[in-house]
Each structure stands twice: as structure tokens, then as C-alpha cells.
Tab-separated table of C-alpha atoms and ligand atoms in Angstrom:
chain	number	residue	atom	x	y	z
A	67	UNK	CA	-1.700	12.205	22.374
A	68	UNK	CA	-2.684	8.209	22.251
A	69	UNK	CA	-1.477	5.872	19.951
A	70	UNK	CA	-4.602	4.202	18.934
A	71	UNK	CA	-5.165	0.562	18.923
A	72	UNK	CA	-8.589	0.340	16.920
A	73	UNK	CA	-10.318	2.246	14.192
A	74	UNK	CA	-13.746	3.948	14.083
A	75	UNK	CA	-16.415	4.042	11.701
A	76	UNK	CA	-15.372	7.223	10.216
A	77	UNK	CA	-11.346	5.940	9.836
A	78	UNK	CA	-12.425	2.495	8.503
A	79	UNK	CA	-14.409	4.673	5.550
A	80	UNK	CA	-11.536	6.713	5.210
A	81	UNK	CA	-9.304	4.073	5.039
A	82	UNK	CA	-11.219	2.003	2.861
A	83	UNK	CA	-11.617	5.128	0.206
A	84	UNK	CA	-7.306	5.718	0.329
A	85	UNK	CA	-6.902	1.874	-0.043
A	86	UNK	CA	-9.661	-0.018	-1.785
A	87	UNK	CA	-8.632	-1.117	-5.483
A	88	UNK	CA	-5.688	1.229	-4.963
A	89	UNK	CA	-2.946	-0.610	-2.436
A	90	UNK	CA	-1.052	-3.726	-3.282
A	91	UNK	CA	-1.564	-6.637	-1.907
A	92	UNK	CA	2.162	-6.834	-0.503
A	93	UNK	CA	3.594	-3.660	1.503
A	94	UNK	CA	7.190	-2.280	2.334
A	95	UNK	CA	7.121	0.048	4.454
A	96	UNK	CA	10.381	1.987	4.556
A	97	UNK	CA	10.631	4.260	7.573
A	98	UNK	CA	9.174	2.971	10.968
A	99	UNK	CA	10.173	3.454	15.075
A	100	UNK	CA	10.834	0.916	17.334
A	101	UNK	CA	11.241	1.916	21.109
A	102	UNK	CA	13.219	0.753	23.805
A	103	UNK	CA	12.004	2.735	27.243
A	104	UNK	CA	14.270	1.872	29.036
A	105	UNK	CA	17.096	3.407	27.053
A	106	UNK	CA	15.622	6.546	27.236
A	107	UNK	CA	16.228	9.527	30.002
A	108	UNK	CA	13.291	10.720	31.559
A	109	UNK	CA	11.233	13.102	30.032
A	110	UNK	CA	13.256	12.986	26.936
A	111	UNK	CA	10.652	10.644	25.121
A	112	UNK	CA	7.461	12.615	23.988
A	113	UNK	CA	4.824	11.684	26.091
A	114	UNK	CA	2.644	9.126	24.031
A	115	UNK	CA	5.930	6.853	24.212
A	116	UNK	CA	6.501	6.932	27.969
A	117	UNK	CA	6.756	3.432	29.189
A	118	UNK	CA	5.815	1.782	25.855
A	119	UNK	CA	7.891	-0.506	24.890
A	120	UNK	CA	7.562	-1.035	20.532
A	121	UNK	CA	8.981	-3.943	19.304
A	122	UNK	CA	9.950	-4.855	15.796
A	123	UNK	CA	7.350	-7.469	16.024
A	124	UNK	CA	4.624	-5.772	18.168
A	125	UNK	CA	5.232	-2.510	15.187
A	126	UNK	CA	4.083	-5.411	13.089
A	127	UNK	CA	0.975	-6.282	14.722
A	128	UNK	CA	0.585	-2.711	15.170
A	129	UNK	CA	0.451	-2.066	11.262
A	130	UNK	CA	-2.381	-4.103	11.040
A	131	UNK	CA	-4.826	-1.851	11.755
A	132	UNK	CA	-4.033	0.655	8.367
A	133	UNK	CA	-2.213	-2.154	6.249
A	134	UNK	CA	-4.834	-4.804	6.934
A	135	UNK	CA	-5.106	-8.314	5.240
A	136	UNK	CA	-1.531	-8.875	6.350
A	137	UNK	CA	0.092	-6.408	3.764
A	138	UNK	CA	2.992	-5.483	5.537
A	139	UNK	CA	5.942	-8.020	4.549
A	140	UNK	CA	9.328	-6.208	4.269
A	141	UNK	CA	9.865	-3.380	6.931
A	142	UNK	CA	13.187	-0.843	7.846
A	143	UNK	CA	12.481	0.344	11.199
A	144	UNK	CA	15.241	1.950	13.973
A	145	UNK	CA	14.855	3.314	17.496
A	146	UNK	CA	12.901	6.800	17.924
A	147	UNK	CA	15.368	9.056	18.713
A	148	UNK	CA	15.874	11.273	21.892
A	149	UNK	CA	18.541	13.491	22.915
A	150	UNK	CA	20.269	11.561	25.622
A	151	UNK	CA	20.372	7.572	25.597
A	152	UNK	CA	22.874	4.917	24.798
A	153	UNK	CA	22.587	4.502	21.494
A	154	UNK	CA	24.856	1.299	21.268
A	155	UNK	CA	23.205	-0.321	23.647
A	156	UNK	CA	19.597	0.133	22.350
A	157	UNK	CA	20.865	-0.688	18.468
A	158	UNK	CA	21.879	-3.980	19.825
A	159	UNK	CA	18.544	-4.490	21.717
A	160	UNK	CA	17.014	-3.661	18.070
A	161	UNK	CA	19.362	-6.058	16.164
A	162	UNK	CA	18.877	-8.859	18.808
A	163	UNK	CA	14.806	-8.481	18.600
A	164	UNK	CA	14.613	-8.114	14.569
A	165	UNK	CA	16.773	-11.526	15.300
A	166	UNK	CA	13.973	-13.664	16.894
A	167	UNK	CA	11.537	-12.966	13.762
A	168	UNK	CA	10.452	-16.024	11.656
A	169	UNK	CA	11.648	-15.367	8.235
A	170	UNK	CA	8.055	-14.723	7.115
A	171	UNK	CA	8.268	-11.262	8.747
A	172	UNK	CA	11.715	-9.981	7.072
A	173	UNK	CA	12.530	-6.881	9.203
A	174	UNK	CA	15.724	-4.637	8.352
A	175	UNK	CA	17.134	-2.007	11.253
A	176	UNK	CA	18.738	1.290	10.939
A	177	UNK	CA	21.398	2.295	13.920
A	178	UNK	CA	20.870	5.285	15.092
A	179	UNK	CA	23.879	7.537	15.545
A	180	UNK	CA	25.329	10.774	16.270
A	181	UNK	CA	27.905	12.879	14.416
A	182	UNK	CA	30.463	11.803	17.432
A	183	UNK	CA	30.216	8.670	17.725
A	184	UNK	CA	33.084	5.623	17.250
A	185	UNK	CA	31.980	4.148	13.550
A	186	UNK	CA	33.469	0.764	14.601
A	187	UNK	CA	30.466	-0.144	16.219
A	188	UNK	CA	27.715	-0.274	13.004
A	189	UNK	CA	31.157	-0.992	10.944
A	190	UNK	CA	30.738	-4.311	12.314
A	191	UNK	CA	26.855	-4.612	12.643
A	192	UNK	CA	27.098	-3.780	8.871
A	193	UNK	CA	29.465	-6.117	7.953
A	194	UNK	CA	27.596	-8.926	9.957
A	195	UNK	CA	24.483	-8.289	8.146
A	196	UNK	CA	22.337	-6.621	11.241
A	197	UNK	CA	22.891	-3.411	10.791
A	198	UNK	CA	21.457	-2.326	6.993
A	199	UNK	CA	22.097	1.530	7.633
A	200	UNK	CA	22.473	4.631	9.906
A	201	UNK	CA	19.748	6.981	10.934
A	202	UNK	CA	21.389	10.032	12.206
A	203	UNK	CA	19.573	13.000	13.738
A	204	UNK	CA	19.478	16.780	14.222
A	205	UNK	CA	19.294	15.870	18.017
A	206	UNK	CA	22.864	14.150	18.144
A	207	UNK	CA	24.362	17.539	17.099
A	208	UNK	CA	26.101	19.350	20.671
A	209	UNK	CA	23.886	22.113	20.051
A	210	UNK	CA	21.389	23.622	22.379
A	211	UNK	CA	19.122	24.589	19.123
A	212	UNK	CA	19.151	22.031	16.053
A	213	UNK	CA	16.471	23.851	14.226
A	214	UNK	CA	19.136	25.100	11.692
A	215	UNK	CA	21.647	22.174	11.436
A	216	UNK	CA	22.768	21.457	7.396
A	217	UNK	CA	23.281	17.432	6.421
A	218	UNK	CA	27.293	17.412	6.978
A	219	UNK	CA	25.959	18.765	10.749
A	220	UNK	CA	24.772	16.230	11.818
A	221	UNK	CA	25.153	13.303	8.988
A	222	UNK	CA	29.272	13.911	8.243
A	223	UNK	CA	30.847	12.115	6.135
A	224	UNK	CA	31.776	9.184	7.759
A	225	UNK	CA	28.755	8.331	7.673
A	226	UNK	CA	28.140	8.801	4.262
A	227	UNK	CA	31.462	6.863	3.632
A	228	UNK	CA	30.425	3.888	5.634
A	229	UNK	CA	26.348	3.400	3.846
A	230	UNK	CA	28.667	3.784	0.480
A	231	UNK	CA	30.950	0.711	1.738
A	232	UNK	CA	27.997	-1.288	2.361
A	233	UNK	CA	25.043	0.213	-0.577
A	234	UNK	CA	23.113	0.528	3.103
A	235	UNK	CA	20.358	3.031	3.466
A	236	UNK	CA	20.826	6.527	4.960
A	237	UNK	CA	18.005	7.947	6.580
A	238	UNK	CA	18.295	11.432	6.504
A	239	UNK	CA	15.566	14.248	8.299
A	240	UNK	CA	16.208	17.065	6.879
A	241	UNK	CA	16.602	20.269	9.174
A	242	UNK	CA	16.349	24.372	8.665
A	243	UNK	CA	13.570	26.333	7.704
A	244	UNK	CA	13.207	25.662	4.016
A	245	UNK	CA	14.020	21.847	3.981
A	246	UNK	CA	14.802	20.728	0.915
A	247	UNK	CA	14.303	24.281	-0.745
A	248	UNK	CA	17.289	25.664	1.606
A	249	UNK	CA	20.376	26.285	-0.834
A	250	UNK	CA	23.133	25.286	1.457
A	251	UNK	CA	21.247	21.627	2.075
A	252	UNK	CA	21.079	21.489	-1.697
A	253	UNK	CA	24.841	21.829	-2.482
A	254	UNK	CA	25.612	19.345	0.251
A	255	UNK	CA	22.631	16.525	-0.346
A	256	UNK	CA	24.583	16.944	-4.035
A	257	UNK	CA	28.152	16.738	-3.751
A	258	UNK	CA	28.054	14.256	-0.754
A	259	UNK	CA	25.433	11.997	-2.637
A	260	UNK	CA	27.654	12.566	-5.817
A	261	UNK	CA	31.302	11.506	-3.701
A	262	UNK	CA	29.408	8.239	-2.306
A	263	UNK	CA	27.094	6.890	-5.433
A	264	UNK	CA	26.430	3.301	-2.961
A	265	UNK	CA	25.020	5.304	-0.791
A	266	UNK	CA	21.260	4.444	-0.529
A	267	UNK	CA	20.032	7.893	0.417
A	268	UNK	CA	16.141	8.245	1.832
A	269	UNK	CA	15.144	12.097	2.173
A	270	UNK	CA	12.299	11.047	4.930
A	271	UNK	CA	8.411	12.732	5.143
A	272	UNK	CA	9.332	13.921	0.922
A	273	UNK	CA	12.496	15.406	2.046
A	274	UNK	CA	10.578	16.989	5.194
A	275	UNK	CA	8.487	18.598	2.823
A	276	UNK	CA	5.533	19.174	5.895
A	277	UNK	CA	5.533	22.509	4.372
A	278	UNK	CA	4.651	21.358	1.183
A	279	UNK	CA	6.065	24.893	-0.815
A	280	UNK	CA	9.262	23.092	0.166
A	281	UNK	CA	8.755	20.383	-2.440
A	282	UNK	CA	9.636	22.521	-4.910
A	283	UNK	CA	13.881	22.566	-4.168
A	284	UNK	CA	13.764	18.554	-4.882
A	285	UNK	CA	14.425	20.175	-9.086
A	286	UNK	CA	17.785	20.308	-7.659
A	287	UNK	CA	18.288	16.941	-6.611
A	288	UNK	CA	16.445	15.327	-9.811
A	289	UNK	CA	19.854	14.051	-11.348
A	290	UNK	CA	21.254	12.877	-7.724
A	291	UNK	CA	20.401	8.831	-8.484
A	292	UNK	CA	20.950	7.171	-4.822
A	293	UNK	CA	18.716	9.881	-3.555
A	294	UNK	CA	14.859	8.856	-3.084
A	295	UNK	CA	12.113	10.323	-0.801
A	296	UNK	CA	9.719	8.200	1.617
A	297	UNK	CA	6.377	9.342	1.786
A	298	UNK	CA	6.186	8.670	6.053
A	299	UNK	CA	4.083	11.042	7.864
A	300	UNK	CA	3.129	13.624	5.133
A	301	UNK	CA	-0.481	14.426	4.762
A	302	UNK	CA	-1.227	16.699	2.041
A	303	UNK	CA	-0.847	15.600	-1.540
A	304	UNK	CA	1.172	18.792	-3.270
A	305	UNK	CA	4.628	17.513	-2.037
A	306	UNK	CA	4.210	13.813	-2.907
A	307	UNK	CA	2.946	15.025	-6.410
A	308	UNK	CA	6.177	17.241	-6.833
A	309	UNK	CA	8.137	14.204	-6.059
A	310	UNK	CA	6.556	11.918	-8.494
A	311	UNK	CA	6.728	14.416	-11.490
A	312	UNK	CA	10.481	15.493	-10.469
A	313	UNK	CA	11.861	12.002	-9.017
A	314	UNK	CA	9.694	9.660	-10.590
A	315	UNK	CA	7.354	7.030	-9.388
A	316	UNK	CA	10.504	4.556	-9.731
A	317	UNK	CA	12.162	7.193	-6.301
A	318	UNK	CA	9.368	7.558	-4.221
A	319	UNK	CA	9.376	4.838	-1.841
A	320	UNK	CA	5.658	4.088	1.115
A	321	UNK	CA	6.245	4.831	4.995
A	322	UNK	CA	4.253	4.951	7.867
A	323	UNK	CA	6.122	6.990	10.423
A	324	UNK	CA	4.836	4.218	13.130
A	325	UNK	CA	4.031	4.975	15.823
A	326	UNK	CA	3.257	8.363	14.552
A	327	UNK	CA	0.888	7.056	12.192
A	328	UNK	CA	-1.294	5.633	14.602
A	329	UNK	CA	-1.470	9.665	16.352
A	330	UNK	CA	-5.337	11.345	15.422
A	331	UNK	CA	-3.685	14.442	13.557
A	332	UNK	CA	-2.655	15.777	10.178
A	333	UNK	CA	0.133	18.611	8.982
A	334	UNK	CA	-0.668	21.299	7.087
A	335	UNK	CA	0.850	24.074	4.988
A	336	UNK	CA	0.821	27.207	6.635
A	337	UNK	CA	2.696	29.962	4.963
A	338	UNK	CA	6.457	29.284	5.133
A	339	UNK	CA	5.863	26.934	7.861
A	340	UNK	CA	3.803	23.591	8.796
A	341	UNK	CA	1.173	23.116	11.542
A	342	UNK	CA	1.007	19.969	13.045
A	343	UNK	CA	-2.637	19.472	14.344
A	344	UNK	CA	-3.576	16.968	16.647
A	345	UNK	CA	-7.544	15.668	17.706
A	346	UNK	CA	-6.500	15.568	21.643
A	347	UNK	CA	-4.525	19.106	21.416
A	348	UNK	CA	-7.164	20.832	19.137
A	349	UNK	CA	-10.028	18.923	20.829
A	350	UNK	CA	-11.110	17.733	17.183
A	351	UNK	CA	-11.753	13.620	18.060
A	352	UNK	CA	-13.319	13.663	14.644
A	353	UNK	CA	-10.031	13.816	13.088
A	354	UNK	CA	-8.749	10.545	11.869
A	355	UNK	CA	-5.150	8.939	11.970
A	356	UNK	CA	-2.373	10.533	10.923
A	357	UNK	CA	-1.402	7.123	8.913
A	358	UNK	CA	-4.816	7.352	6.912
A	359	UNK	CA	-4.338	10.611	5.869
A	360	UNK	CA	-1.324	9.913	4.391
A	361	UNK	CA	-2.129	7.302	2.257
A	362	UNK	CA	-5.334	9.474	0.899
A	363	UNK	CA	-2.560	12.187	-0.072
A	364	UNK	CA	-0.456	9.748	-1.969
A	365	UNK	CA	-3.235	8.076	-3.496
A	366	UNK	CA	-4.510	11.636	-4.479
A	367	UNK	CA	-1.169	12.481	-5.509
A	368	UNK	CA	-0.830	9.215	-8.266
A	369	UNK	CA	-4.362	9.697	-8.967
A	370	UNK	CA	-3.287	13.440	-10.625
A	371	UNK	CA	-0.045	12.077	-12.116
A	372	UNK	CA	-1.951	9.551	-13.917
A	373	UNK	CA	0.220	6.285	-12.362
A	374	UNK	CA	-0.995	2.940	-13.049
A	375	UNK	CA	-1.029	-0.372	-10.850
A	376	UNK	CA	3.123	-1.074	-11.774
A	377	UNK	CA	4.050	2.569	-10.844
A	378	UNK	CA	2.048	2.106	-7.730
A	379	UNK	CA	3.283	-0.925	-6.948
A	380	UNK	CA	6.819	0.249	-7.056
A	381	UNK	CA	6.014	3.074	-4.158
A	382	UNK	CA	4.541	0.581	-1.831
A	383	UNK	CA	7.068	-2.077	-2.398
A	384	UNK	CA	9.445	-2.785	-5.175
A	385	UNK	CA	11.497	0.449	-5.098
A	386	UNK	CA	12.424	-0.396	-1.378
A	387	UNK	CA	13.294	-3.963	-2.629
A	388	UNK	CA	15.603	-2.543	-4.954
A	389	UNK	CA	17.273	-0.711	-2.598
A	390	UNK	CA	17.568	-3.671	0.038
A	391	UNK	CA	19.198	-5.195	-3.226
A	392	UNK	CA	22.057	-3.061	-3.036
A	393	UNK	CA	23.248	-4.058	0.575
A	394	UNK	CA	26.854	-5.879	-0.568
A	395	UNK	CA	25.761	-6.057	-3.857
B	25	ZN	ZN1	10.220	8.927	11.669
């Protein structure tokens, strides 16, 4: 797989029929991957990331190629995760790079952390002001197979506890089969979301709605408030439509998944499961980026639920802007 670097003629008309009259002028993008190689063991990284180094800033430069015009301002990004690497030690790298940005290109980061670790570390980062929120991950659980881990797995509740001190973000993937439409992921995502209301809860890729039949158990979280969905990495419309008519326009909140936005694929709904298809793999080079086909899904998706330019403008940018807004509010 290659992270591409320029468009061709068929993604530039692609991109220009998801975008043109349709995307704001000013982007947030809400869910993004910075990576540190040198934090990682080998092997652990999937191989398009081997020996590339993303910075907050070169993520930014990256963007330009599906957000052009300069769009992106505001950004949340935090390290791609992999099973075994220092996480301290590659959140501080993070903080310290988001650090040497000009103002001009305000960048938030997520710590990445595991069920284990010692909170005191992003206590602190928090309460400095460089840490804005945790991104935990199935991967951190001591299991040999994380396929099936619920929330309190592998985001317990210190975690929740600490966001809800702060109103930081917590960046959840959601794991089993069904998602968002598994019943025991339900009760938790409620209660948990219920005990820590500051708690600025994103349910990333719609809730990992990939499958987009999942889409469906979000009815269950509709009266959760600090829960919203990010639209990163999701290429079919049907899911992103579920969560506008069920969460609202006001709780669906634009990401890119870089780097995997910049991968030649798409997902698809296949039964009970997804299929992630990519143009190297499937040796399809006509496909185009996984990042363009995402935004043609969500601008499908508020094209069929009828959403004007303010509702639009709230997905791309002001909902995330609210919930920056509630960081020691
Ligand atoms: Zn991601």
C-alpha cells in the first residue's frame, strides 16, 4: 500500500464532485495519525508506515492534497498505534512537535494509552494544557486476540474519570463483531458516558460502523449527550446517514483517518462483516483515495437528509469547536 503524495485526473474529478459548492471554506478535522518510527518495534507498524516519520506539521501539508485551498485549520491528531512501543515517550515527542507550530496551525494531541498504564503521566499533560485527551486501543489489552474486547476492556474507567476531570476528548474504536449494534458495548458506552457527563466521547469511523448494518445500534445511544461519532475512514453513505437522522447533524463531527486517507481503497458492506479493498492488493489502480471516498459518502449522506450550508458547516468544523470548548471549561 502507498500513501500517495499527488492526485490523478480521475481523483481530482472525484474530489471536485464530493467538495465543490459543498465543503466549507474552514476544516476541523477531528481524528488524524501522527507517527513516530522510531518508537515503534519492528514489524509492528503496517507496512506503508515503515520508516515514515508523520509529523503534526508534515500531516498538515499532507492534507492539502483532499482539503485544498488551505482548509484545514483546527486538527486532533495522536500517534498510530502498535502493539509494543513506549507510549510515554512518543506522547511527549507528539506534545513537543504540536509545540513548535505557529499559532495559525492550532493542532490538539490525544495520548495514547493502555488499560495498564500509570494515569499520572497525561494527568499532568492534561492539566498543562498538552495533552487534550486519551486515545486508548484494543491493542493495549494483554490479550493475544482483541477482536472481541468491550469499552471497559480496554478504555476502564480511569480513563473515563480523567477526560471527565478535564471535558477532554475520548477517542474510542470500537471492537467485537457487531460494533456499535453489540448489546454488551451498548450498556457500557451508556452507563460509563452517563457516570462521566464531561467526558467528550468520539465513537471513531461512525462508531466503527465499516459494516454499515451496524449503524443501526447508535438508537441506543441517541439520548447519551457527550457521545458524538467522527466520520474518519468510512466510505459508504448508509452509516453516516443513520447517524445524522439518529444523532443529529449538531453530533457528527469530519475526519480524515490520515494517513489512511491518503491509501487507494474503499470499505464495503459485506454481509455481517466489512471488506476493506485496496487498488495495490486488488490490482484495481483505478480506484481512488480512500479520503475522497469518504467525503462523497458524507456529502451523499447530507444530500438525502436534506442538510443545509449551517448543518454542514457544523460536521466539518463547529461541532469539533464546541467540543475543544469544553477542555477546563
Ligand atoms: Zn484512526
Amino acid at each position: 500500500m502507498k500513501l500517495e503524495t499527488e492526485l490523478n485526473a480521475l481523483d481530482r474529478l472525484l474530489l471536485a464532485e464530493a467538495t465543490d459548492g459543498f465543503m466549507p471554506a474552514k476544516v476541523c478535522d477531528i481524528h488524524a495519525h501522527v507517527v513516530e518510527p522510531s518508537g515503534y518495534a519492528p514489524g509492528s507498524v503496517a507496512a506503508h508506515l515503515t520508516g515514515v516519520t508523520i509529523s503534526p506539521a508534515s500531516y498538515r501539508a499532507a492534507m492539502e492534497l483532499i482539503l485544498p485551498e488551505r482548509r484545514l485549520v483546527e486538527a486532533l491528531v495522536f500517534p498510530f498505534p502498535a502493539r509494543q512501543h513506549d507510549r510515554p515517550a512518543i506522547n511527549r515527542w507528539m506534545y513537543d512537535q504540536i509545540a513548535t507550530l505557529p499559532s495559525s496551525s492550532p493542532t490538539q494531541g490525544l495520548a495514547i494509552v493502555a488499560p495498564t498504564d500509570d494515569p499520572a503521566p497525561t494527568e499532568e499533560a492534561m492539566a498543562s494544557g498538552r495533552c487534550r485527551g486519551l486515545k486508548p486501543y484494543h491493542f493495549y489489552v494483554g490479550r493475544a486476540d482483541t477482536s472481541q474486547v468491550t469499552v471497559e476492556d480496554f478504555a476502564p474507567e480511569w480513563m473515563w474519570k480523567q477526560c471527565d476531570r478535564h471535558g477532554a476528548v475520548l477517542m474510542l474504536h470500537l471492537m467485537r463483531d457487531a460494533a456499535v449494534a453489540d448489546p454488551i458495548n451498548q450498556e457500557q458506552l451508556r452507563r460509563l458516558s452517563a457516570k462521566y457527563p464531561n467526558c467528550q466521547v468520539v465513537l471513531a469511523h461512525i462508531a466503527r460502523s465499516f459494516n454499515h448494518r451496524n449503524a443501526r445500534g447508535l438508537r441506543t445511544l441517541a439520548n447519551c449527550p457527550n457521545l458524538c461519532v467522527d466520520t474518519s475512514a468510512v466510505t459508504e453513505a448508509e452509516g453516516m446517514r443513520v447517524a445524522l437522522d439518529v444523532f443529529g447533524p449538531q453530533r457528527v463531527l469530519y475526519g480524515s483517518d490520515y494517513p489512511i486517507s491518503h491509501l487507494r481503497g474503499r470499505c464495503v458492506t459485506v454481509g455481517n462483516q466489512m471488506l476493506w479493498l485496496y487498488a495495490e492488493e486488488n490490482k484495481a489502480p483505478q480506484m481512488t483515495l480512500i479520503g475522497i471516498e469518504s467525503l462523497i459518502a458524507l456529502r451523499a449522506a447530507c444530500t438525502q437528509a436534506g442538510l443545509g450550508a449551517v448543518d454542514v458547516q457544523r460536521i466539518f468544523r463547529d461541532n469539533a469547536l464546541a467540543v475543544f470548548a469544553k477542555f477546563h471549561a
